[in-house]
């Protein structure tokens, strides 16, 4: 189910009319203190089930990841003397994993799925920290 936001009223909605009414009550509860007595107790129980981000009116909920430059832009990152500068493609032409490379949460999920890689990364970090500590102690 894809939810989107209405910027004018801050109401989450979809095609189901029942959901529209529930979301409207949630928004009233969160952002309008005087209407607290109007909301029934089943609605309060329903509110406890959803995290605050689910009922947020921020436009981030419906946005997809976008690249930093439009398609067709020449990117000046050529490293070879006789090479050509690459041209940016449409966002959907890039592989899905590319948008998650700089996301630490996504990388941690991948590492937790493979315990051997996670352990290897932990050992490398521990080794680097030990080397830094030993180098620091040598300077004293």
Short mmCIF file of C-alpha atoms in Angstrom, two decimals:
data_model
loop_
_atom_site.label_atom_id
_atom_site.label_comp_id
_atom_site.label_asym_id
_atom_site.label_seq_id
_atom_site.Cartn_x
_atom_site.Cartn_y
_atom_site.Cartn_z
CA UNK A 1 0.00 0.00 0.00
CA UNK A 2 1.54 3.30 -1.09
CA UNK A 3 0.71 6.28 1.09
CA UNK A 4 1.27 9.84 0.06
CA UNK A 5 0.85 13.17 1.82
CA UNK A 6 -1.38 16.13 1.24
CA UNK A 7 0.73 19.22 1.88
CA UNK A 8 -2.26 21.51 2.43
CA UNK A 9 -3.82 19.53 5.27
CA UNK A 10 -1.12 17.07 6.30
CA UNK A 11 -3.45 14.09 5.85
CA UNK A 12 -2.19 10.69 4.77
CA UNK A 13 -4.52 9.00 2.31
CA UNK A 14 -4.99 6.26 -0.23
CA UNK A 15 -7.94 5.00 -2.30
CA UNK A 16 -9.66 3.35 0.66
CA UNK A 17 -12.09 5.83 2.27
CA UNK A 18 -11.89 4.16 5.68
CA UNK A 19 -8.15 4.79 5.84
CA UNK A 20 -8.70 8.45 4.99
CA UNK A 21 -10.89 8.93 8.07
CA UNK A 22 -8.46 7.12 10.37
CA UNK A 23 -5.48 9.06 9.11
CA UNK A 24 -7.38 12.33 9.51
CA UNK A 25 -8.08 11.47 13.15
CA UNK A 26 -4.42 10.63 13.68
CA UNK A 27 -3.30 13.97 12.28
CA UNK A 28 -5.80 15.80 14.47
CA UNK A 29 -4.54 13.90 17.51
CA UNK A 30 -0.89 14.63 16.81
CA UNK A 31 -1.07 18.26 15.79
CA UNK A 32 -4.22 19.72 17.36
CA UNK A 33 -4.29 19.46 21.15
CA UNK A 34 -7.86 20.79 21.72
CA UNK A 35 -9.40 17.89 19.76
CA UNK A 36 -8.01 15.27 22.13
CA UNK A 37 -11.41 14.50 23.71
CA UNK A 38 -13.08 13.89 20.33
CA UNK A 39 -10.91 10.87 19.48
CA UNK A 40 -12.28 7.57 20.71
CA UNK A 41 -10.23 5.03 22.68
CA UNK A 42 -10.02 2.46 19.80
CA UNK A 43 -8.35 5.17 17.75
CA UNK A 44 -5.84 5.76 20.55
CA UNK A 45 -5.04 2.05 20.61
CA UNK A 46 -4.53 2.13 16.84
CA UNK A 47 -2.16 5.09 17.18
CA UNK A 48 0.13 3.09 19.45
CA UNK A 49 0.69 0.50 16.71
CA UNK A 50 2.26 2.88 14.19
CA UNK A 51 5.57 4.69 14.56
CA UNK A 52 5.57 8.48 14.29
CA UNK A 53 7.33 8.34 10.90
CA UNK A 54 4.39 6.40 9.43
CA UNK A 55 2.02 9.26 10.13
CA UNK A 56 4.44 12.06 9.38
CA UNK A 57 3.37 14.73 6.92
CA UNK A 58 6.88 15.14 5.58
CA UNK A 59 7.17 14.82 1.78
CA UNK A 60 10.09 12.38 2.27
CA UNK A 61 7.66 9.46 2.56
CA UNK A 62 6.86 9.34 -1.14
CA UNK A 63 10.19 10.40 -2.61
CA UNK A 64 12.47 8.05 -4.47
CA UNK A 65 16.24 8.35 -4.42
CA UNK A 66 17.42 10.76 -7.10
CA UNK A 67 20.87 11.26 -8.54
CA UNK A 68 22.71 14.53 -8.03
CA UNK A 69 22.83 15.42 -11.73
CA UNK A 70 20.25 15.18 -14.52
CA UNK A 71 20.49 12.58 -17.27
CA UNK A 72 22.73 13.54 -20.17
CA UNK A 73 25.12 15.65 -18.08
CA UNK A 74 28.79 15.15 -18.96
CA UNK A 75 30.66 14.20 -15.79
CA UNK A 76 34.28 15.37 -15.78
CA UNK A 77 35.86 12.36 -14.07
CA UNK A 78 37.97 11.05 -16.92
CA UNK A 79 41.21 9.51 -15.64
CA UNK A 80 42.81 8.48 -18.95
CA UNK A 81 44.40 10.90 -21.38
CA UNK A 82 42.72 9.37 -24.42
CA UNK A 83 39.45 8.46 -22.64
CA UNK A 84 36.01 10.01 -22.94
CA UNK A 85 34.14 11.75 -20.13
CA UNK A 86 31.19 9.62 -18.97
CA UNK A 87 27.63 10.87 -19.41
CA UNK A 88 25.05 10.56 -16.61
CA UNK A 89 22.21 8.10 -17.25
CA UNK A 90 18.60 8.04 -16.09
CA UNK A 91 18.16 6.95 -12.46
CA UNK A 92 16.36 3.74 -13.45
CA UNK A 93 19.28 2.67 -15.68
CA UNK A 94 21.64 2.31 -12.72
CA UNK A 95 21.62 -0.90 -10.62
CA UNK A 96 19.60 -0.85 -7.37
CA UNK A 97 22.62 -1.56 -5.16
CA UNK A 98 24.22 1.73 -6.24
CA UNK A 99 21.73 3.81 -4.24
CA UNK A 100 22.52 1.87 -1.05
CA UNK A 101 26.33 2.02 -1.14
CA UNK A 102 26.58 5.12 1.07
CA UNK A 103 23.70 4.10 3.37
CA UNK A 104 25.23 2.68 6.59
CA UNK A 105 21.99 0.98 7.69
CA UNK A 106 21.68 -0.90 4.40
CA UNK A 107 25.33 -1.96 4.54
CA UNK A 108 24.93 -3.21 8.11
CA UNK A 109 21.86 -5.26 7.09
CA UNK A 110 23.91 -6.90 4.34
CA UNK A 111 26.75 -7.65 6.75
CA UNK A 112 24.38 -9.14 9.32
CA UNK A 113 23.05 -11.48 6.64
CA UNK A 114 26.60 -12.83 6.15
CA UNK A 115 28.26 -13.41 9.56
CA UNK A 116 31.66 -14.28 8.06
CA UNK A 117 31.96 -10.92 6.32
CA UNK A 118 30.78 -9.15 9.47
CA UNK A 119 33.41 -10.92 11.59
CA UNK A 120 36.12 -10.17 9.01
CA UNK A 121 35.20 -6.49 9.05
CA UNK A 122 35.23 -6.43 12.86
CA UNK A 123 38.67 -8.06 12.97
CA UNK A 124 40.06 -5.56 10.45
CA UNK A 125 38.73 -2.65 12.49
CA UNK A 126 40.14 -4.11 15.72
CA UNK A 127 43.52 -4.63 14.03
CA UNK A 128 43.60 -1.04 12.71
CA UNK A 129 42.70 0.31 16.16
CA UNK A 130 45.44 -1.80 17.76
CA UNK A 131 48.03 -0.52 15.25
CA UNK A 132 46.97 3.09 15.87
CA UNK A 133 47.22 2.59 19.62
CA UNK A 134 50.68 1.02 19.34
CA UNK A 135 51.88 3.86 17.09
CA UNK A 136 50.57 6.40 19.58
CA UNK A 137 52.33 4.67 22.47
CA UNK A 138 55.63 4.65 20.53
CA UNK A 139 55.48 8.43 20.20
CA UNK A 140 55.30 8.95 23.97
#
